[in-house]
């Protein structure tokens, strides 16, 4: 008997699939299309991860099956190749990042081919290819022209050692002696926050549509919920609190703090006001502040923390009272203290809150620490106040002060108002509106979603195609001055509201007045002409960031200096590059338009081909990309749709269905990591056990969306299964004489049905186990009819393609098994199948009843209760519980 030799089999078939056998998607083919998409990898130096294998194999199974079913399948792959790790590697090893990238891609490509993933390699894309990023830059220019790209001063994470601005994703959280700290990913130094002019993309303009359109797509619930949370739509009101000051001589009486609250119904319970440390009004009121030195010290401290640290749950709240000023509660005229505290964030709402410690946990913690009063103003419906207050003695209604001291628990829900003047007895929902109205508040909606910081001070990214021109600025300046006067007036009125800031910025952009200040000199912002794209990355000597934190490109004087495309004057280039989220925001369109000349990628003719392929039928990727990448790419797609780069017929969403695979953990249950030394290398596994074994094991390891630890035993089990399948071929008899043996035939039908349905439902683990059941069934017969064996090989093919091809060829077939149709099964034959169900009453066997196999509990109960024998035993009794084991047993507990 010939032994199963995957190495030989696999390299043989991989070679065949390279040439004529290569799977190709055909634009405009008359067959129905299927577009399967996996997140393209970042070609890191570490090579392919077993996590990639899980996702890529799963969709490979679906793609291969769909081809057999007669679909024109697009299953492409490419490289998301810009990014910091490659840049760091290049700096360390003194090679060009492009060289490092090419080397890594070659390794990845080889690895993927060795796994037998049926990608259409003719459509490969690479985000670092100038022909590709030309279009990434083109999209940026369109956004700029539509007022969606603007420059603003933003707080960034600054590494004082590397002298570089880091994006949030480049900062890691680490525990230090002083608690959690944010440190630089490169060097481990604690980061600070700094303000820097950055390019921003206005994703918030799409917040509502990104939220509402989730209704029109099929995303798993986990993914949908995390998108909803990330967008964080929050409806509430803005309410103004007047500021008074102890020294009336300098009190102009016109200062207000505007707060954003989702709970205006709790206004009577506000006992202090909190400002974010960055709130502009603090410095504006400096003259009135009695403890300025102390306040300033606190503001400095707050700068060192990241937002994540600031809002971390359970972290001790800090703050400082701003002495010398008070805020007036507009509902009851009570004066209350004002604090600066970093649990209030500058970038959300108005950057100021009214604190209601009786009904908000964060405020409660803070109030306890600083000895501030806590007032209960909401009573849970249907409870008396005793249980809410958590105190044993019930207070008399008008004993408000002592009520304040006794509140020990926070009630965050809605309810009925108390201690709220004329609103007592009203329900929260109604009171929200009425109180807002009474105090002249304004109903508003805020989103947790922020605009996207789009600048990076790195080399290895797409250059932002913008030019700064001094001469254009001078020409425009005279017009600008008059326009600016009105804009400035607006700006002074709402200095702290970033949204207004943005509006100002944008109206400037639209009118062509946008400018930046570089080293104290103003320049007009001029977009690079579309015909000049791509703006290619220049060759630089060093990829290290500059001393000032500017991008390495800024040191390239010959590249930076350029003639202004508008006036021909001396101008300079933007030296920031795009984040590595840029190229991945539209790559699914690049695959679909791959057959088109690069000059037309997103313009003109391609519309038809996009109509043909889009939307993506199924997009699978990591749960960790659910918020950033998935949201960013939906945003870019919607924008392209709005400007007509994507045809209307495709609809406003790029992905019809989105799923996520669970992480593959190490055998020890921890995350795989070089530092733990527990990384499983897919190459080594494929070498030792075979690619088919690796594929099948990762499909079999557990439910697709669950995190699963690696198990070498599990892998060995799968390998033994493949060996068993291999040995079955020796029992095949051809041609077969009489009809198939009935039970074997049924088993095969059942297997075809289950494997097919499970693959579509992405239940790969149960599909594999059904194949195992079938193999066991075939192992016990002496002769295996060829017809049956053929069916088995076909349904095995998408999962273990190498072995299936070899077995198919062994049946003297000339063509690939993937040219075959997906086998059918006889539904009726399956329906006819019956089993004997053991029926118990109170645990005692009372009858054996024949029911159709796979009957549900409901069906079985209905049938069984009609049986005379059972009727007798159940007469006069009530069934309290039914225990049902499908196809085996039913037990009535009375
Ligand atoms: C008073 C109040 C009473 C609040 C109460 C809550 C409960 P979401 O739902 O996340 O939008 N808040 C507003 N701006 C903030 C900022 N910049 N930083 C930190 N917290 C801020 O949360 C809205 C609530 O979070 C607002 O409603 C405000 O506290 C706080 F019983 O106002 B609330
Ligand atoms: Zn110019």
Short mmCIF file of N, CA, C and O in Angstrom, two decimals, residues 250-329:
data_model
loop_
_atom_site.label_atom_id
_atom_site.label_comp_id
_atom_site.label_asym_id
_atom_site.label_seq_id
_atom_site.Cartn_x
_atom_site.Cartn_y
_atom_site.Cartn_z
N UNK A 250 -13.83 93.16 37.89
CA UNK A 250 -13.34 92.58 36.64
C UNK A 250 -14.33 91.56 36.06
O UNK A 250 -14.04 90.85 35.13
N UNK A 251 -15.50 91.53 36.64
CA UNK A 251 -16.48 90.61 36.11
C UNK A 251 -17.31 91.27 35.02
O UNK A 251 -18.16 92.10 35.28
N UNK A 252 -17.05 90.85 33.81
CA UNK A 252 -17.79 91.46 32.71
C UNK A 252 -19.22 90.94 32.68
O UNK A 252 -20.09 91.55 32.08
N UNK A 253 -19.43 89.77 33.28
CA UNK A 253 -20.78 89.23 33.33
C UNK A 253 -21.23 88.56 32.06
O UNK A 253 -22.36 88.10 31.97
N UNK A 254 -20.37 88.45 31.08
CA UNK A 254 -20.81 87.86 29.81
C UNK A 254 -20.18 86.50 29.56
O UNK A 254 -20.38 85.91 28.51
N UNK A 255 -19.39 86.02 30.52
CA UNK A 255 -18.75 84.73 30.29
C UNK A 255 -19.69 83.58 30.63
O UNK A 255 -20.36 83.60 31.66
N UNK A 256 -19.71 82.62 29.72
CA UNK A 256 -20.54 81.44 29.93
C UNK A 256 -19.70 80.19 29.71
O UNK A 256 -18.77 80.19 28.92
N UNK A 257 -20.05 79.16 30.43
CA UNK A 257 -19.50 77.84 30.11
C UNK A 257 -20.63 77.04 29.52
O UNK A 257 -21.69 76.88 30.14
N UNK A 258 -20.43 76.55 28.32
CA UNK A 258 -21.46 75.72 27.73
C UNK A 258 -21.12 74.25 27.97
O UNK A 258 -20.01 73.82 27.69
N UNK A 259 -22.07 73.51 28.51
CA UNK A 259 -21.81 72.10 28.77
C UNK A 259 -22.65 71.26 27.82
O UNK A 259 -23.69 71.72 27.34
N UNK A 260 -22.18 70.04 27.55
CA UNK A 260 -22.99 69.09 26.80
C UNK A 260 -23.45 68.01 27.76
O UNK A 260 -22.64 67.42 28.48
N UNK A 261 -24.75 67.76 27.78
CA UNK A 261 -25.27 66.71 28.64
C UNK A 261 -26.31 65.87 27.91
O UNK A 261 -27.06 66.38 27.10
N UNK A 262 -26.29 64.58 28.22
CA UNK A 262 -27.34 63.71 27.69
C UNK A 262 -28.48 63.60 28.71
O UNK A 262 -29.47 62.94 28.46
N UNK A 263 -28.28 64.26 29.86
CA UNK A 263 -29.27 64.14 30.93
C UNK A 263 -29.72 65.49 31.46
O UNK A 263 -29.56 65.78 32.66
N UNK A 264 -30.31 66.33 30.62
CA UNK A 264 -30.80 67.61 31.13
C UNK A 264 -31.82 67.43 32.25
O UNK A 264 -32.02 68.34 33.06
N UNK A 265 -32.43 66.25 32.33
CA UNK A 265 -33.39 66.00 33.41
C UNK A 265 -32.74 66.01 34.78
O UNK A 265 -33.43 66.09 35.80
N UNK A 266 -31.40 65.92 34.82
CA UNK A 266 -30.71 65.91 36.12
C UNK A 266 -30.13 67.27 36.48
O UNK A 266 -29.34 67.38 37.41
N UNK A 267 -30.53 68.31 35.75
CA UNK A 267 -29.92 69.63 35.94
C UNK A 267 -29.98 70.11 37.39
O UNK A 267 -29.03 70.72 37.90
N UNK A 268 -31.09 69.82 38.10
CA UNK A 268 -31.20 70.28 39.49
C UNK A 268 -30.23 69.54 40.40
O UNK A 268 -29.99 69.95 41.53
N UNK A 269 -29.68 68.46 39.90
CA UNK A 269 -28.73 67.70 40.71
C UNK A 269 -27.29 68.05 40.41
O UNK A 269 -26.37 67.46 40.97
N UNK A 270 -27.06 69.03 39.51
CA UNK A 270 -25.69 69.45 39.20
C UNK A 270 -25.13 70.19 40.40
O UNK A 270 -25.77 71.10 40.94
N UNK A 271 -23.94 69.78 40.86
CA UNK A 271 -23.38 70.45 42.04
C UNK A 271 -22.02 71.09 41.77
O UNK A 271 -21.46 71.75 42.62
N UNK A 272 -21.47 70.85 40.62
CA UNK A 272 -20.25 71.56 40.20
C UNK A 272 -20.11 71.42 38.69
O UNK A 272 -20.85 70.64 38.06
N UNK A 273 -19.19 72.21 38.13
CA UNK A 273 -18.98 72.19 36.68
C UNK A 273 -17.52 71.81 36.44
O UNK A 273 -16.64 72.18 37.22
N UNK A 274 -17.28 71.00 35.42
CA UNK A 274 -15.90 70.58 35.14
C UNK A 274 -15.49 70.97 33.72
O UNK A 274 -16.23 70.73 32.76
N UNK A 275 -14.31 71.54 33.61
CA UNK A 275 -13.75 71.89 32.30
C UNK A 275 -12.63 70.92 31.96
O UNK A 275 -11.87 70.50 32.84
N UNK A 276 -12.50 70.58 30.70
CA UNK A 276 -11.33 69.83 30.26
C UNK A 276 -10.12 70.73 30.46
O UNK A 276 -10.22 71.94 30.29
N UNK A 277 -8.96 70.16 30.83
CA UNK A 277 -7.79 71.01 31.07
C UNK A 277 -7.41 71.87 29.86
O UNK A 277 -6.82 72.93 30.02
N UNK A 278 -7.77 71.42 28.66
CA UNK A 278 -7.40 72.18 27.46
C UNK A 278 -8.41 73.27 27.12
O UNK A 278 -8.24 73.99 26.14
N UNK A 279 -9.47 73.39 27.90
CA UNK A 279 -10.54 74.33 27.57
C UNK A 279 -9.99 75.77 27.53
O UNK A 279 -9.36 76.22 28.48
N UNK A 280 -10.26 76.45 26.40
CA UNK A 280 -9.67 77.79 26.22
C UNK A 280 -10.12 78.80 27.25
O UNK A 280 -9.41 79.77 27.52
N UNK A 281 -11.29 78.59 27.82
CA UNK A 281 -11.79 79.62 28.73
C UNK A 281 -10.90 79.75 29.97
O UNK A 281 -10.85 80.80 30.60
N UNK A 282 -10.15 78.69 30.27
CA UNK A 282 -9.31 78.74 31.47
C UNK A 282 -8.28 79.86 31.37
O UNK A 282 -8.15 80.70 32.26
N UNK A 283 -7.58 79.92 30.24
CA UNK A 283 -6.59 80.98 30.13
C UNK A 283 -7.25 82.35 29.93
O UNK A 283 -6.71 83.38 30.33
N UNK A 284 -8.42 82.31 29.33
CA UNK A 284 -9.14 83.57 29.14
C UNK A 284 -9.51 84.21 30.49
O UNK A 284 -9.54 85.42 30.62
N UNK A 285 -9.79 83.36 31.46
CA UNK A 285 -10.22 83.86 32.77
C UNK A 285 -9.05 84.01 33.74
O UNK A 285 -9.26 84.26 34.94
N UNK A 286 -7.84 83.88 33.22
CA UNK A 286 -6.66 83.83 34.08
C UNK A 286 -6.64 84.92 35.16
O UNK A 286 -6.31 84.68 36.31
N UNK A 287 -7.02 86.14 34.76
CA UNK A 287 -6.94 87.26 35.70
C UNK A 287 -7.87 87.09 36.89
O UNK A 287 -7.63 87.63 37.96
N UNK A 288 -8.94 86.34 36.69
CA UNK A 288 -9.90 86.16 37.77
C UNK A 288 -9.56 84.96 38.65
O UNK A 288 -10.15 84.77 39.70
N UNK A 289 -8.65 84.15 38.16
CA UNK A 289 -8.36 82.91 38.89
C UNK A 289 -7.38 83.16 40.01
O UNK A 289 -6.29 83.70 39.79
N UNK A 290 -7.77 82.79 41.23
CA UNK A 290 -6.96 83.12 42.41
C UNK A 290 -5.79 82.17 42.59
O UNK A 290 -4.78 82.54 43.17
N UNK A 291 -5.94 80.93 42.13
CA UNK A 291 -4.87 79.94 42.34
C UNK A 291 -4.24 79.54 41.00
O UNK A 291 -4.11 78.36 40.67
N UNK A 292 -3.89 80.54 40.20
CA UNK A 292 -3.43 80.28 38.84
C UNK A 292 -2.24 79.32 38.79
O UNK A 292 -2.19 78.41 37.96
N UNK A 293 -1.30 79.50 39.70
CA UNK A 293 -0.08 78.67 39.67
C UNK A 293 -0.46 77.19 39.83
O UNK A 293 0.02 76.32 39.10
N UNK A 294 -1.37 76.95 40.76
CA UNK A 294 -1.79 75.58 41.02
C UNK A 294 -2.53 75.01 39.80
O UNK A 294 -2.31 73.86 39.38
N UNK A 295 -3.40 75.83 39.23
CA UNK A 295 -4.16 75.40 38.06
C UNK A 295 -3.22 75.08 36.91
O UNK A 295 -3.31 74.04 36.27
N UNK A 296 -2.26 75.97 36.70
CA UNK A 296 -1.33 75.78 35.59
C UNK A 296 -0.53 74.49 35.74
O UNK A 296 -0.31 73.77 34.77
N UNK A 297 -0.13 74.22 36.97
CA UNK A 297 0.61 72.99 37.23
C UNK A 297 -0.22 71.77 36.83
O UNK A 297 0.26 70.84 36.21
N UNK A 298 -1.51 71.81 37.18
CA UNK A 298 -2.38 70.70 36.85
C UNK A 298 -2.52 70.53 35.33
O UNK A 298 -2.47 69.41 34.80
N UNK A 299 -2.66 71.65 34.65
CA UNK A 299 -2.82 71.57 33.19
C UNK A 299 -1.59 70.94 32.55
O UNK A 299 -1.69 70.16 31.60
N UNK A 300 -0.41 71.24 33.08
CA UNK A 300 0.83 70.65 32.57
C UNK A 300 0.84 69.13 32.78
O UNK A 300 1.19 68.37 31.89
N UNK A 301 0.44 68.72 33.98
CA UNK A 301 0.39 67.30 34.31
C UNK A 301 -0.52 66.53 33.34
O UNK A 301 -0.19 65.46 32.86
N UNK A 302 -1.66 67.15 33.07
CA UNK A 302 -2.67 66.49 32.24
C UNK A 302 -2.15 66.23 30.84
O UNK A 302 -2.53 65.26 30.19
N UNK A 303 -1.28 67.11 30.38
CA UNK A 303 -0.73 66.97 29.02
C UNK A 303 -0.01 65.64 28.81
O UNK A 303 0.11 65.15 27.70
N UNK A 304 0.52 65.09 29.90
CA UNK A 304 1.35 63.90 29.75
C UNK A 304 0.53 62.64 29.51
O UNK A 304 1.06 61.60 29.14
N UNK A 305 -0.79 62.72 29.79
CA UNK A 305 -1.57 61.50 29.69
C UNK A 305 -2.27 61.37 28.34
O UNK A 305 -2.65 62.37 27.74
N UNK A 306 -2.44 60.15 27.90
CA UNK A 306 -3.23 59.94 26.69
C UNK A 306 -4.70 59.90 27.10
O UNK A 306 -5.03 59.71 28.27
N UNK A 307 -5.55 60.05 26.12
CA UNK A 307 -6.99 60.03 26.40
C UNK A 307 -7.40 58.71 27.02
O UNK A 307 -8.26 58.66 27.90
N UNK A 308 -6.80 57.64 26.55
CA UNK A 308 -7.18 56.33 27.06
C UNK A 308 -6.91 56.24 28.55
O UNK A 308 -7.73 55.76 29.32
N UNK A 309 -5.75 56.75 28.97
CA UNK A 309 -5.46 56.75 30.40
C UNK A 309 -6.43 57.62 31.15
O UNK A 309 -6.86 57.31 32.25
N UNK A 310 -6.77 58.76 30.54
CA UNK A 310 -7.61 59.73 31.26
C UNK A 310 -8.99 59.19 31.57
O UNK A 310 -9.55 59.47 32.61
N UNK A 311 -9.55 58.44 30.64
CA UNK A 311 -10.93 58.00 30.85
C UNK A 311 -11.01 56.57 31.37
O UNK A 311 -12.10 56.05 31.55
N UNK A 312 -9.84 55.94 31.60
CA UNK A 312 -9.83 54.55 32.04
C UNK A 312 -10.72 54.38 33.26
O UNK A 312 -10.65 55.15 34.22
N UNK A 313 -11.56 53.35 33.20
CA UNK A 313 -12.50 53.11 34.28
C UNK A 313 -11.74 52.69 35.53
O UNK A 313 -10.74 52.01 35.47
N UNK A 314 -12.22 53.13 36.66
CA UNK A 314 -11.62 52.70 37.91
C UNK A 314 -10.35 53.46 38.25
O UNK A 314 -9.80 53.29 39.35
N UNK A 315 -9.88 54.27 37.34
CA UNK A 315 -8.68 55.05 37.64
C UNK A 315 -9.07 56.20 38.56
O UNK A 315 -10.14 56.79 38.39
N UNK A 316 -8.22 56.52 39.53
CA UNK A 316 -8.56 57.60 40.44
C UNK A 316 -8.66 58.92 39.69
O UNK A 316 -7.78 59.28 38.91
N UNK A 317 -9.74 59.63 39.92
CA UNK A 317 -9.95 60.90 39.22
C UNK A 317 -9.10 61.99 39.87
O UNK A 317 -8.96 62.03 41.09
N UNK A 318 -8.56 62.87 39.05
CA UNK A 318 -7.82 64.01 39.59
C UNK A 318 -8.41 65.29 39.04
O UNK A 318 -9.10 65.26 38.01
N UNK A 319 -8.13 66.39 39.71
CA UNK A 319 -8.63 67.68 39.23
C UNK A 319 -8.17 68.79 40.15
O UNK A 319 -7.49 68.55 41.15
N UNK A 320 -8.49 70.01 39.76
CA UNK A 320 -8.13 71.14 40.59
C UNK A 320 -9.29 72.14 40.54
O UNK A 320 -9.87 72.37 39.47
N UNK A 321 -9.64 72.69 41.70
CA UNK A 321 -10.70 73.68 41.69
C UNK A 321 -10.14 74.99 41.15
O UNK A 321 -9.01 75.38 41.46
N UNK A 322 -10.93 75.65 40.31
CA UNK A 322 -10.52 76.95 39.79
C UNK A 322 -11.13 77.99 40.71
O UNK A 322 -12.34 78.26 40.65
N UNK A 323 -10.28 78.51 41.59
CA UNK A 323 -10.81 79.40 42.64
C UNK A 323 -10.96 80.81 42.10
O UNK A 323 -10.19 81.27 41.25
N UNK A 324 -11.98 81.46 42.62
CA UNK A 324 -12.21 82.85 42.19
C UNK A 324 -13.36 82.97 41.21
O UNK A 324 -13.86 84.05 40.96
N UNK A 325 -13.76 81.86 40.64
CA UNK A 325 -14.94 81.89 39.76
C UNK A 325 -15.96 80.84 40.22
O UNK A 325 -15.60 79.84 40.84
N UNK A 326 -17.20 81.12 39.89
CA UNK A 326 -18.28 80.17 40.18
C UNK A 326 -19.16 80.07 38.94
O UNK A 326 -19.17 80.98 38.10
N UNK A 327 -19.87 78.94 38.84
CA UNK A 327 -20.83 78.80 37.75
C UNK A 327 -22.23 78.82 38.35
O UNK A 327 -22.42 78.36 39.48
N UNK A 328 -23.18 79.38 37.61
CA UNK A 328 -24.54 79.50 38.13
C UNK A 328 -25.44 78.49 37.44
O UNK A 328 -25.52 78.46 36.20
N UNK A 329 -26.10 77.66 38.24
CA UNK A 329 -27.03 76.69 37.67
C UNK A 329 -28.24 77.43 37.10
O UNK A 329 -28.96 78.10 37.84
#
